[in-house]
PDB file of C-alpha atoms in Angstrom:
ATOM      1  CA  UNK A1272      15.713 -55.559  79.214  1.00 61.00           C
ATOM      2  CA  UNK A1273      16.132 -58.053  76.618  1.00 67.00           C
ATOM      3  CA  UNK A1274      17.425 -58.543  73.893  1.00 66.00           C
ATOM      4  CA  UNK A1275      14.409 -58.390  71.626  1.00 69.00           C
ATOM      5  CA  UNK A1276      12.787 -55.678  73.681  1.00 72.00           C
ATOM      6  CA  UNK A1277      16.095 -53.808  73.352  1.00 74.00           C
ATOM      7  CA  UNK A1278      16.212 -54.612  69.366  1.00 72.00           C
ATOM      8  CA  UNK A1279      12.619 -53.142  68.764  1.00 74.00           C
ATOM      9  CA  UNK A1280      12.521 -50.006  71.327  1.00 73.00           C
ATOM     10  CA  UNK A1281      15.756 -48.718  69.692  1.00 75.00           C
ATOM     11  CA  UNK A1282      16.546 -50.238  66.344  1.00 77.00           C
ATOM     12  CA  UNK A1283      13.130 -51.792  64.807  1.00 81.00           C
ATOM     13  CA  UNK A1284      11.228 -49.669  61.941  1.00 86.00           C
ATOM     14  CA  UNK A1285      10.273 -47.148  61.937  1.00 86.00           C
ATOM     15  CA  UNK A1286      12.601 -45.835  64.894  1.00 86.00           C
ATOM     16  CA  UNK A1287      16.078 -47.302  63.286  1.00 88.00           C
ATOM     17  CA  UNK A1288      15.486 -45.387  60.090  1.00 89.00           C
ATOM     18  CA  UNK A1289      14.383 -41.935  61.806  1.00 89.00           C
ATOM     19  CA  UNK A1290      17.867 -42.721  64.278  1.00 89.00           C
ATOM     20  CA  UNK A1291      19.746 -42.849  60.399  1.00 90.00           C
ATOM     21  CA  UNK A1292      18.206 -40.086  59.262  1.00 92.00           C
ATOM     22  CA  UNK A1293      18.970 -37.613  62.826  1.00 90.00           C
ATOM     23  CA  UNK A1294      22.895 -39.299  63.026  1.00 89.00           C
ATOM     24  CA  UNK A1295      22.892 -38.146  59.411  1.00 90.00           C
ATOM     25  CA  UNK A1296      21.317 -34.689  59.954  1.00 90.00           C
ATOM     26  CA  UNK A1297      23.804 -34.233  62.931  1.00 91.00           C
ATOM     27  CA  UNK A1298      27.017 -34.804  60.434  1.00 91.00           C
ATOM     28  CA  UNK A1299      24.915 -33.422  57.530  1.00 88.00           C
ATOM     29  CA  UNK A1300      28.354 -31.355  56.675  1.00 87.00           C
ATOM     30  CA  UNK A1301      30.257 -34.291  55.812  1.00 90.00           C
ATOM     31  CA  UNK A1302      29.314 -36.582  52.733  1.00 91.00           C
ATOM     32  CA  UNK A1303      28.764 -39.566  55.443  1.00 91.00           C
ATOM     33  CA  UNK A1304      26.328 -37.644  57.345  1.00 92.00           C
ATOM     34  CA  UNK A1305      24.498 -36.691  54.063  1.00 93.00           C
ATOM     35  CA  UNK A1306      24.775 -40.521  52.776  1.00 94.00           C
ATOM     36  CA  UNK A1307      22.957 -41.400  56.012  1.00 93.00           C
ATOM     37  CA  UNK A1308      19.933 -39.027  56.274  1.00 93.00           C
ATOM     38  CA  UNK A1309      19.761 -40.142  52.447  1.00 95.00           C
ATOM     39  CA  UNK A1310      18.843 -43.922  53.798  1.00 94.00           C
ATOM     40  CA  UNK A1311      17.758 -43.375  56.041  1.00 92.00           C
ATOM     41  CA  UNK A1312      14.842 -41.366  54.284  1.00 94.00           C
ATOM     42  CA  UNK A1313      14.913 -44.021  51.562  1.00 95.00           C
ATOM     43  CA  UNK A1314      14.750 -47.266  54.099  1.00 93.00           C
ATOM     44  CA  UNK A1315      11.401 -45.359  55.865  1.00 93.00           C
ATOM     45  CA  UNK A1316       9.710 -45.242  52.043  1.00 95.00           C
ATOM     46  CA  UNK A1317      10.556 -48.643  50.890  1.00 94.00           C
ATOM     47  CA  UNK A1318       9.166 -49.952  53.916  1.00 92.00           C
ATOM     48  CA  UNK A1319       6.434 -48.332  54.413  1.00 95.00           C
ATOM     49  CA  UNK A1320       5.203 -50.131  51.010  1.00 96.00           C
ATOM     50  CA  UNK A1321       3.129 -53.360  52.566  1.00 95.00           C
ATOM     51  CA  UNK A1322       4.220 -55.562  49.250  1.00 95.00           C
ATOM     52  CA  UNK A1323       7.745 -54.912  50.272  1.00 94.00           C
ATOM     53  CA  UNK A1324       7.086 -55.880  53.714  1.00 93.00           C
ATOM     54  CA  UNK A1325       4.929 -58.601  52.803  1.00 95.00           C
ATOM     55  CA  UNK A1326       7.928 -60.268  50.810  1.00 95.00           C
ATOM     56  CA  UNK A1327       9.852 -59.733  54.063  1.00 93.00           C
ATOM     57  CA  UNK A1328       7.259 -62.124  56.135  1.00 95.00           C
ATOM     58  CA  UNK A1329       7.301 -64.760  53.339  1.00 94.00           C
ATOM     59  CA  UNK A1330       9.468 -66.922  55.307  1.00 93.00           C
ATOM     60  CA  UNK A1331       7.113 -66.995  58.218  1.00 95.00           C
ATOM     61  CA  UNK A1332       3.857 -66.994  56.903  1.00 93.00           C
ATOM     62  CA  UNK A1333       2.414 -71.049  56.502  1.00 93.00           C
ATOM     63  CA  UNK A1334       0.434 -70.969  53.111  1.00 91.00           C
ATOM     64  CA  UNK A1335      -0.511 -74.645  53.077  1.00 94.00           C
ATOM     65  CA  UNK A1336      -4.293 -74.863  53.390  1.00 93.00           C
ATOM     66  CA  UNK A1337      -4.647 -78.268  51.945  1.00 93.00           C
ATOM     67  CA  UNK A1338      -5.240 -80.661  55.131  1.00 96.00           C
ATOM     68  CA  UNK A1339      -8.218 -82.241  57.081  1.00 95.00           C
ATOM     69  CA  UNK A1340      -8.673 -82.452  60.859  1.00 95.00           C
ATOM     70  CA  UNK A1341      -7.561 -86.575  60.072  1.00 96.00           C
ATOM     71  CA  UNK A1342      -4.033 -84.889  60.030  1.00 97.00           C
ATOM     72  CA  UNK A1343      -3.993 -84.310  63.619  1.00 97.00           C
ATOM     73  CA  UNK A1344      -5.135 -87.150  65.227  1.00 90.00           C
ATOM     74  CA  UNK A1345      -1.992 -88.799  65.699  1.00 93.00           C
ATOM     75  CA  UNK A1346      -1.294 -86.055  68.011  1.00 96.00           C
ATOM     76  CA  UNK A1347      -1.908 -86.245  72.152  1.00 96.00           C
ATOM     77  CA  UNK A1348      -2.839 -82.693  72.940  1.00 97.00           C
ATOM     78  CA  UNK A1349      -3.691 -79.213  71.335  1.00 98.00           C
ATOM     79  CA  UNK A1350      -1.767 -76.403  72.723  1.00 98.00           C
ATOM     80  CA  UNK A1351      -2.770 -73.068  72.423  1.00 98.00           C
ATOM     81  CA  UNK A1352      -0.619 -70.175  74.220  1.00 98.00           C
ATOM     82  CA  UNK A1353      -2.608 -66.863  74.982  1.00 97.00           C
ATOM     83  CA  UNK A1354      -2.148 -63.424  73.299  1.00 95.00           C
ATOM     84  CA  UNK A1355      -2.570 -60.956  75.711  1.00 95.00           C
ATOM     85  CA  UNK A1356      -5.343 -59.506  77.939  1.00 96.00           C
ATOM     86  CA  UNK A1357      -6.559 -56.368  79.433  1.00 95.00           C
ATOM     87  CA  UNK A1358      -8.554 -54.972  82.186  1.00 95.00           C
ATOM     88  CA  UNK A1359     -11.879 -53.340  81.413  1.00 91.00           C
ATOM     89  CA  UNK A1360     -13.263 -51.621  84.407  1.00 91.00           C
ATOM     90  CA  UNK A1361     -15.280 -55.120  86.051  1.00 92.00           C
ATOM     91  CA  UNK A1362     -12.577 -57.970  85.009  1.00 94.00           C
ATOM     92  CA  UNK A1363     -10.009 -58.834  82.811  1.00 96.00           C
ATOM     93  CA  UNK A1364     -10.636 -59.167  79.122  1.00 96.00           C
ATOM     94  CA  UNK A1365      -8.747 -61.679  76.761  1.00 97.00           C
ATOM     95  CA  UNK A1366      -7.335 -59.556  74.053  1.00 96.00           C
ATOM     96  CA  UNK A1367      -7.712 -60.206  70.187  1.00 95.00           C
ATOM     97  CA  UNK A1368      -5.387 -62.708  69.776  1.00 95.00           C
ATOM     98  CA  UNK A1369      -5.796 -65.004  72.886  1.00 97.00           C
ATOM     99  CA  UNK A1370      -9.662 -65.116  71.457  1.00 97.00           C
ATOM    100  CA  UNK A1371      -8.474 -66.066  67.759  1.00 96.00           C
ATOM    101  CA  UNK A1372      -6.376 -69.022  69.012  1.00 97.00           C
ATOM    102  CA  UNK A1373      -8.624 -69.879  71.749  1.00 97.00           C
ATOM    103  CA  UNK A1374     -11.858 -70.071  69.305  1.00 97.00           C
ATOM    104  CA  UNK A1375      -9.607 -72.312  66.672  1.00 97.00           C
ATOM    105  CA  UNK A1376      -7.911 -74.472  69.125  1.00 97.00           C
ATOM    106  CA  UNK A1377     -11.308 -74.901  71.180  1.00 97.00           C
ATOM    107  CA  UNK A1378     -13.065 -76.018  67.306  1.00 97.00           C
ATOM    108  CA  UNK A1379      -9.798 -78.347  66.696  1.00 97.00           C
ATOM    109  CA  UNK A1380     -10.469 -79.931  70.325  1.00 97.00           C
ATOM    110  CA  UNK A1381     -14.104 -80.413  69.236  1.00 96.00           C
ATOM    111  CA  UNK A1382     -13.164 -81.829  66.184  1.00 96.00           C
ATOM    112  CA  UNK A1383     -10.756 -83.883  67.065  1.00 96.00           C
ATOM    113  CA  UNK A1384     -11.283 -85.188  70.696  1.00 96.00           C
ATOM    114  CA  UNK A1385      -7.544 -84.157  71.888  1.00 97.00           C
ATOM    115  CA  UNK A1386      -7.325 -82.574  75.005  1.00 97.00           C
ATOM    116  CA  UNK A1387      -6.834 -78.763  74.927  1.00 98.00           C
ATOM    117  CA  UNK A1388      -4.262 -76.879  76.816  1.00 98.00           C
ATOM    118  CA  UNK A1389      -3.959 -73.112  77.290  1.00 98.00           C
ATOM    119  CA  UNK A1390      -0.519 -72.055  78.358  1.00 98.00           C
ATOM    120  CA  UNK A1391      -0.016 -68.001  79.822  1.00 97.00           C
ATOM    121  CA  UNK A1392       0.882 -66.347  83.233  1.00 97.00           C
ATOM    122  CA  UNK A1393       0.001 -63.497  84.668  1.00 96.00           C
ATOM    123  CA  UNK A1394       1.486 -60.921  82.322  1.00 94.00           C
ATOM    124  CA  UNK A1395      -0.058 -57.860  83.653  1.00 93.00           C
ATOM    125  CA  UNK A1396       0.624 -57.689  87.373  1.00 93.00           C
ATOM    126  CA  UNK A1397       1.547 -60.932  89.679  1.00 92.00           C
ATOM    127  CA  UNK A1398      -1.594 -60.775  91.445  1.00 94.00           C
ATOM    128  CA  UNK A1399      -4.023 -60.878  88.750  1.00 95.00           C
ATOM    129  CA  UNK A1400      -5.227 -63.801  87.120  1.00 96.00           C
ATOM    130  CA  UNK A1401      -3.310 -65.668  84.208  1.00 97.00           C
ATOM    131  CA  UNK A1402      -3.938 -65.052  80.476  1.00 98.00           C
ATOM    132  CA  UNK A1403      -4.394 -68.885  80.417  1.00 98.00           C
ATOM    133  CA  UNK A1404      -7.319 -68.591  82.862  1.00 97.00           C
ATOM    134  CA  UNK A1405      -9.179 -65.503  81.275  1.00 97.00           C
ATOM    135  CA  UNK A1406      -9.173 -67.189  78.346  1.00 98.00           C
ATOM    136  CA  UNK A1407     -10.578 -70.400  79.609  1.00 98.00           C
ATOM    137  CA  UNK A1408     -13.285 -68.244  81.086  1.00 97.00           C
ATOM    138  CA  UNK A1409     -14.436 -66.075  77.869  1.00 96.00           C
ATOM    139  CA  UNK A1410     -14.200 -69.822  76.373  1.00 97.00           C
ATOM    140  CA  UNK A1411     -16.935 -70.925  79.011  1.00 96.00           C
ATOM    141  CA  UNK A1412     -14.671 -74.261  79.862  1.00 97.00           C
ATOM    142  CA  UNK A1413     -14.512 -75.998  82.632  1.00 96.00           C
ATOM    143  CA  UNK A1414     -11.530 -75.888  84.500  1.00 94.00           C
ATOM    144  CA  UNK A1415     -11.362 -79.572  85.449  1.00 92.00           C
ATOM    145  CA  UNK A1416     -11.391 -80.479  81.564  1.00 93.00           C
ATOM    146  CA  UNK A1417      -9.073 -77.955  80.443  1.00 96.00           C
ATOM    147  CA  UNK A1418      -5.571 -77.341  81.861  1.00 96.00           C
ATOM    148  CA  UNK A1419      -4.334 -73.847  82.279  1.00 97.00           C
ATOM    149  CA  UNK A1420      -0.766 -73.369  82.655  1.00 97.00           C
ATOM    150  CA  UNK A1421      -0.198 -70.049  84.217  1.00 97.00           C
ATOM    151  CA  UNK A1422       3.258 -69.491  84.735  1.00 96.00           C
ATOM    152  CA  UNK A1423       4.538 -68.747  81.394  1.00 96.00           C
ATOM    153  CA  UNK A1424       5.316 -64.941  80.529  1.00 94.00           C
ATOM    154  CA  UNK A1425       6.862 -65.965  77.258  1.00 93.00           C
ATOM    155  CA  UNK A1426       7.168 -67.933  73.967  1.00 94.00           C
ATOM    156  CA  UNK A1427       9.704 -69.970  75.357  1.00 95.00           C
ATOM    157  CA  UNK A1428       8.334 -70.444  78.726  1.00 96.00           C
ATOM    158  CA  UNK A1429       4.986 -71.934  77.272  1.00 97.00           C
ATOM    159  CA  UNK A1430       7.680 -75.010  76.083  1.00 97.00           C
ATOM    160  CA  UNK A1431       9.372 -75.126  79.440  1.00 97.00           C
ATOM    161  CA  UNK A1432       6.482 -75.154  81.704  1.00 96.00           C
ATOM    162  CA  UNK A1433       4.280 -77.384  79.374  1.00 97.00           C
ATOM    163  CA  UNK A1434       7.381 -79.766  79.106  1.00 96.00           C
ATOM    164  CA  UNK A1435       7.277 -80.608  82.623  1.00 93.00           C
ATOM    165  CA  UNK A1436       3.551 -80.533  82.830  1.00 94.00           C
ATOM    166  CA  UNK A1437       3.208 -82.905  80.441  1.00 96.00           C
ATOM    167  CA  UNK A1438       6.199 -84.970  82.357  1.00 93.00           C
ATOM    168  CA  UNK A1439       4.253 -84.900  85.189  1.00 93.00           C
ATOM    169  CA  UNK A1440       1.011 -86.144  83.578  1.00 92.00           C
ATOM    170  CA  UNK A1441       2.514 -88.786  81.712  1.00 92.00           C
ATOM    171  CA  UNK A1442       1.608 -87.594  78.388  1.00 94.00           C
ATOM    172  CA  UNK A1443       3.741 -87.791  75.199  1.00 94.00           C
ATOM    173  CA  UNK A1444       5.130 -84.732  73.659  1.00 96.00           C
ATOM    174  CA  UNK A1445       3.084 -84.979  70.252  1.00 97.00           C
ATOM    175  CA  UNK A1446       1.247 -81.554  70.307  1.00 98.00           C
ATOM    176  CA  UNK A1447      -0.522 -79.131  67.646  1.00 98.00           C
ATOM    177  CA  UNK A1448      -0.028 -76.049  68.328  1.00 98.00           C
ATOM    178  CA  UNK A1449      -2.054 -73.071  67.298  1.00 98.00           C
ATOM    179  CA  UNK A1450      -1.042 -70.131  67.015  1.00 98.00           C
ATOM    180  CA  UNK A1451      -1.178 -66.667  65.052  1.00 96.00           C
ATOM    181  CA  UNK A1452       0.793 -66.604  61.484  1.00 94.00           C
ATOM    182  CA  UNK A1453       3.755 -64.137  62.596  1.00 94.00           C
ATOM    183  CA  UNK A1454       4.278 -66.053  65.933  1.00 95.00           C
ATOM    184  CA  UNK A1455       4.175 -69.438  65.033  1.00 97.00           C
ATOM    185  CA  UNK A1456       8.178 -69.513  63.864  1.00 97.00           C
ATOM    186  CA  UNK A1457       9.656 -68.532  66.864  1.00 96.00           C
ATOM    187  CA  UNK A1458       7.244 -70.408  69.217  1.00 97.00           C
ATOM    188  CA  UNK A1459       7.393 -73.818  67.489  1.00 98.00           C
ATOM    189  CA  UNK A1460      11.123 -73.548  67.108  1.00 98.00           C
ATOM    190  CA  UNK A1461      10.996 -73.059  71.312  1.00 97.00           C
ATOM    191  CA  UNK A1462       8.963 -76.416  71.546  1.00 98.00           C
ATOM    192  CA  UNK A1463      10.831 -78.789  69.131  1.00 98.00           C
ATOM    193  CA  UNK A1464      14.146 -76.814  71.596  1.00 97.00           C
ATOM    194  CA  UNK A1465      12.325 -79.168  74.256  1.00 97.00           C
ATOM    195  CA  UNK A1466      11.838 -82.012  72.909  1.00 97.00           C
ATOM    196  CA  UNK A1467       8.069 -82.031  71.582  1.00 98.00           C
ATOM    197  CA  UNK A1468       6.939 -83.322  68.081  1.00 97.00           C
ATOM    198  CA  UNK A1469       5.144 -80.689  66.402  1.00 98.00           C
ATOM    199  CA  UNK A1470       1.969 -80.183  64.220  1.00 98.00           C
ATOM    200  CA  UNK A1471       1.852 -76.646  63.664  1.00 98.00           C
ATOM    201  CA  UNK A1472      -1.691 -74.913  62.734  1.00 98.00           C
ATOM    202  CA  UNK A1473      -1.069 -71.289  61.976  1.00 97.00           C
ATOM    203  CA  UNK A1474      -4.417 -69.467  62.084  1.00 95.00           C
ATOM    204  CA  UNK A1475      -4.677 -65.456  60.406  1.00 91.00           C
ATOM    205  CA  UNK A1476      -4.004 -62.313  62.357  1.00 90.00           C
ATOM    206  CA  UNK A1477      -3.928 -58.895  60.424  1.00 88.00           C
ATOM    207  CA  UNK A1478      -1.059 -59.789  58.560  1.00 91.00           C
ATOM    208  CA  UNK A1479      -2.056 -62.793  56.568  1.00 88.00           C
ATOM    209  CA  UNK A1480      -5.746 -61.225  56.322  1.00 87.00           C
ATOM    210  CA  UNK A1481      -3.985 -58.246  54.597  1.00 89.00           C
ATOM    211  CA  UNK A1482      -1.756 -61.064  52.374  1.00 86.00           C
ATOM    212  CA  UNK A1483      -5.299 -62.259  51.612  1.00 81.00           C
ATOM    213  CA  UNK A1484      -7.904 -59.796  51.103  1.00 84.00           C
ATOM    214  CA  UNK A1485      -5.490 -56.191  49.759  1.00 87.00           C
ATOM    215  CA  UNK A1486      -5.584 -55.341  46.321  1.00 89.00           C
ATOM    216  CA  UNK A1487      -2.689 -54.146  44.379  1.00 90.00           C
ATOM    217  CA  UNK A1488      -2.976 -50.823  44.749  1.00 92.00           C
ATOM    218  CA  UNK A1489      -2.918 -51.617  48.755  1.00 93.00           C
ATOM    219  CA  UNK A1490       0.315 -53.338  48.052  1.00 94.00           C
ATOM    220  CA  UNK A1491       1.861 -50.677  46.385  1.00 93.00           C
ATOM    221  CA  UNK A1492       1.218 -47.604  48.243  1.00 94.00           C
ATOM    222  CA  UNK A1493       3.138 -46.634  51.108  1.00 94.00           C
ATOM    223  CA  UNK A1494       0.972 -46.152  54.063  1.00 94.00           C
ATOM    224  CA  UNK A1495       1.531 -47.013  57.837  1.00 91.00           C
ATOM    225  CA  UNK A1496       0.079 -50.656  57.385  1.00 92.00           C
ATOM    226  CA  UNK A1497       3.147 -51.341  55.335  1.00 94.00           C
ATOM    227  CA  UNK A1498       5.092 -50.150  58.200  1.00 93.00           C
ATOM    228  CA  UNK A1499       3.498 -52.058  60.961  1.00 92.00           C
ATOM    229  CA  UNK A1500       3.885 -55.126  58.356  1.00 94.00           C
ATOM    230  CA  UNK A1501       7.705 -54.634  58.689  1.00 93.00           C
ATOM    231  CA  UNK A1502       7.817 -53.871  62.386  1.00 92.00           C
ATOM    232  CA  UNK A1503       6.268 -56.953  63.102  1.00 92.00           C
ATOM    233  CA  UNK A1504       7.957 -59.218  60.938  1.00 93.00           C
ATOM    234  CA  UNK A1505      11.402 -57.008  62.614  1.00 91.00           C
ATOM    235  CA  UNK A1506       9.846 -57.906  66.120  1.00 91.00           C
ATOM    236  CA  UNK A1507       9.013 -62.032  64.872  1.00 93.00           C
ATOM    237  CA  UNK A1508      13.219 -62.124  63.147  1.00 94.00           C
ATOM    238  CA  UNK A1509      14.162 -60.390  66.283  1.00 90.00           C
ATOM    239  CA  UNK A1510      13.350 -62.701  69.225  1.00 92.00           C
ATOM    240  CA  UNK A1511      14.228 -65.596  66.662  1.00 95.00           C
ATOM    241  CA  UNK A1512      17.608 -64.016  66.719  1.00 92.00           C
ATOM    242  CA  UNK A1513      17.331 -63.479  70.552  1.00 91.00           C
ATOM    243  CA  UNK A1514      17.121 -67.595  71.123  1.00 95.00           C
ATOM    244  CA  UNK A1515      19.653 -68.784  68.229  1.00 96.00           C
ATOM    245  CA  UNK A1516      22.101 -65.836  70.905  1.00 93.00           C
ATOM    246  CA  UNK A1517      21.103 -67.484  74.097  1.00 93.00           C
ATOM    247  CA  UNK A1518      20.974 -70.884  73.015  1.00 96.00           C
ATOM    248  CA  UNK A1519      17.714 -71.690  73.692  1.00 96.00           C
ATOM    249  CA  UNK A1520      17.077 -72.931  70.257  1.00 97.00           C
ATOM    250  CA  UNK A1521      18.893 -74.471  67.604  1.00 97.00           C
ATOM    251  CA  UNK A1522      18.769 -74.141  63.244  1.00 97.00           C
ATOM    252  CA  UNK A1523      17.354 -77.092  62.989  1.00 97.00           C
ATOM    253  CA  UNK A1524      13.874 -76.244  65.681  1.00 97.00           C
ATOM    254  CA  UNK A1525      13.607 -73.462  63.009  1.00 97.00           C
ATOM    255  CA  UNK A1526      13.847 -75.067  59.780  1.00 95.00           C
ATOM    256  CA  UNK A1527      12.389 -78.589  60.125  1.00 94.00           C
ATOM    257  CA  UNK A1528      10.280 -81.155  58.063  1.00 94.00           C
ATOM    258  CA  UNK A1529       7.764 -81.532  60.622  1.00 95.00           C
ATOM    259  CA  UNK A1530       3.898 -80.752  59.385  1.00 95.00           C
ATOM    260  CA  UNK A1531       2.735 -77.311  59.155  1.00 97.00           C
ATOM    261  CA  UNK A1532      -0.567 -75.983  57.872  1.00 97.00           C
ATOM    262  CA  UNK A1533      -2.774 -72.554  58.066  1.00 95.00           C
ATOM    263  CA  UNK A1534      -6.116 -72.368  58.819  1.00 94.00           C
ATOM    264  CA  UNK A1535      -8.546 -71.856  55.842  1.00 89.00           C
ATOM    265  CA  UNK A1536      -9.601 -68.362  55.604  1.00 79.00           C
ATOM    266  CA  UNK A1537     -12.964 -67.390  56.520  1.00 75.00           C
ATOM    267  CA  UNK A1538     -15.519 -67.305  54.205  1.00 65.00           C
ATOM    268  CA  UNK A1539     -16.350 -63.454  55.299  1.00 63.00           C
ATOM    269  CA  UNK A1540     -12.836 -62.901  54.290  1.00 56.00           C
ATOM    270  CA  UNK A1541     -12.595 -60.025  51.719  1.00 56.00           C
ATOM    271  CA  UNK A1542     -16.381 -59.884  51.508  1.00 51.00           C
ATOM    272  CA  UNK A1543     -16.833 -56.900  54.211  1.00 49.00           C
TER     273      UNK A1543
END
């Protein structure tokens, strides 16, 4: 196990404040054990209010919308590493995220003439296909246009792997690289780790849509969307943690000067 699966199956919200609240239940006859349940009770309200976990993501959410597709073009590939898939009961099925980045990265390569790359191995069992290659699929590309990397079962991987593809193809390590909001951190910190020059295009998963579109009352409330909120910014600090540890990346991959923008909203946004 590692150490960010270890970090969110034990300690992550809202399991770390319910393991407060039971150590402090079990020594509930001694002012520590009442001190504890006491947080712990208090931690699992606070967070469970989506403005206080939205103030928690503010370091990795991009919020700079103001660029043009001109600001990529000094770049020599787009890079776009999958989200997940599933099987459905015919084939396998790229999952929400995969399709998000896919779409954007596949409109960016349109846009912009750049080859695309789509980096993800075979996550679900070693015989089926990779994420990369599902995804190039549901995308209707052809495979001869469009490398797949497909041995990459992680963040950091996707840098490793692509590293020495790109070695091997004789291309320079100037990428953009889409990805979702919460995930872009810890991924582009993994690529700069290997030497690659950065343009990072953050495009909107649930969390930024809910930064966008809630009202105040949304904000305010506690509700389990508050709680997810602060689970997955736990789970985004957590493997950034997990490679400063290892040494697989360094302070300066994760705060840098290099270009970083988010993806306009859509126009739909807010309107449904």
């Amino acid at each position: 196990m590692t150490l960010t699966a270890f970090i969110m199956q034990f300690l992550a919200p809202p399991l770390g404040f319910i393991w407060l609240s039971v150590l402090g239940l079990l020594f509930s006859f001694r002012r520590f054990g009442r001190g504890c349940m006491i947080l712990g009770l208090m931690l699992l309200f606070l967070f469970s209010i989506p403005g206080l976990g939205m103030l928690v993501t503010m370091p990795l959410l991009e919020t700079n919308t103001e660029w043009s597709v001109d600001d990529l073009k000094d770049a020599d590939a787009i890079v776009v590493p999958s989200g997940g898939y599933f099987p459905n009961e015919i084939r396998f099925v790229s999952g929400e995220h995969s399709i998000r980045r896919g779409d954007y990265g596949l409109w960016l390569h349109q846009q912009t003439g750049l080859p695309l790359v789509l980096t993800g191995g075979r996550t679900y069992h070693p015989e089926a296909p990779a994420e990369s290659e599902v995804l190039r699929e549901f995308l209707n590309l052809n495979p001869e246009s469009v490398w797949a990397e497909k041995k990459s079962m992680n963040s950091f991987e996707h840098a490793v792997n692509l590293e020495k593809g790109f070695s091997e193809r004789g291309w320079a390590k100037r990428i953009v690289l889409v990805s979702s909001a919460m995930h872009m951190v810890r991924l582009s910190a993994g690529f700069r780790a290997r030497g690659f020059e950065v343009i990072q295009v953050s495009i909107h998963d649930h969390i930024a849509e809910f930064k966008q579109e809630a009202g105040f009352l949304e904000h305010v409330f506690p509700s389990w969307q508050g709680l997810k909120i602060t689970r997955r910014a736990f789970y985004s600090y957590a493997g950034i943690l997990s490679y400063l540890v290892r040494g697989r990346i360094g302070i300066s991959d994760v705060f840098h000067s290099e270009p970083s923008y988010l993806a306009p909203p859509s126009f739909w946004l807010g309107r449904g």
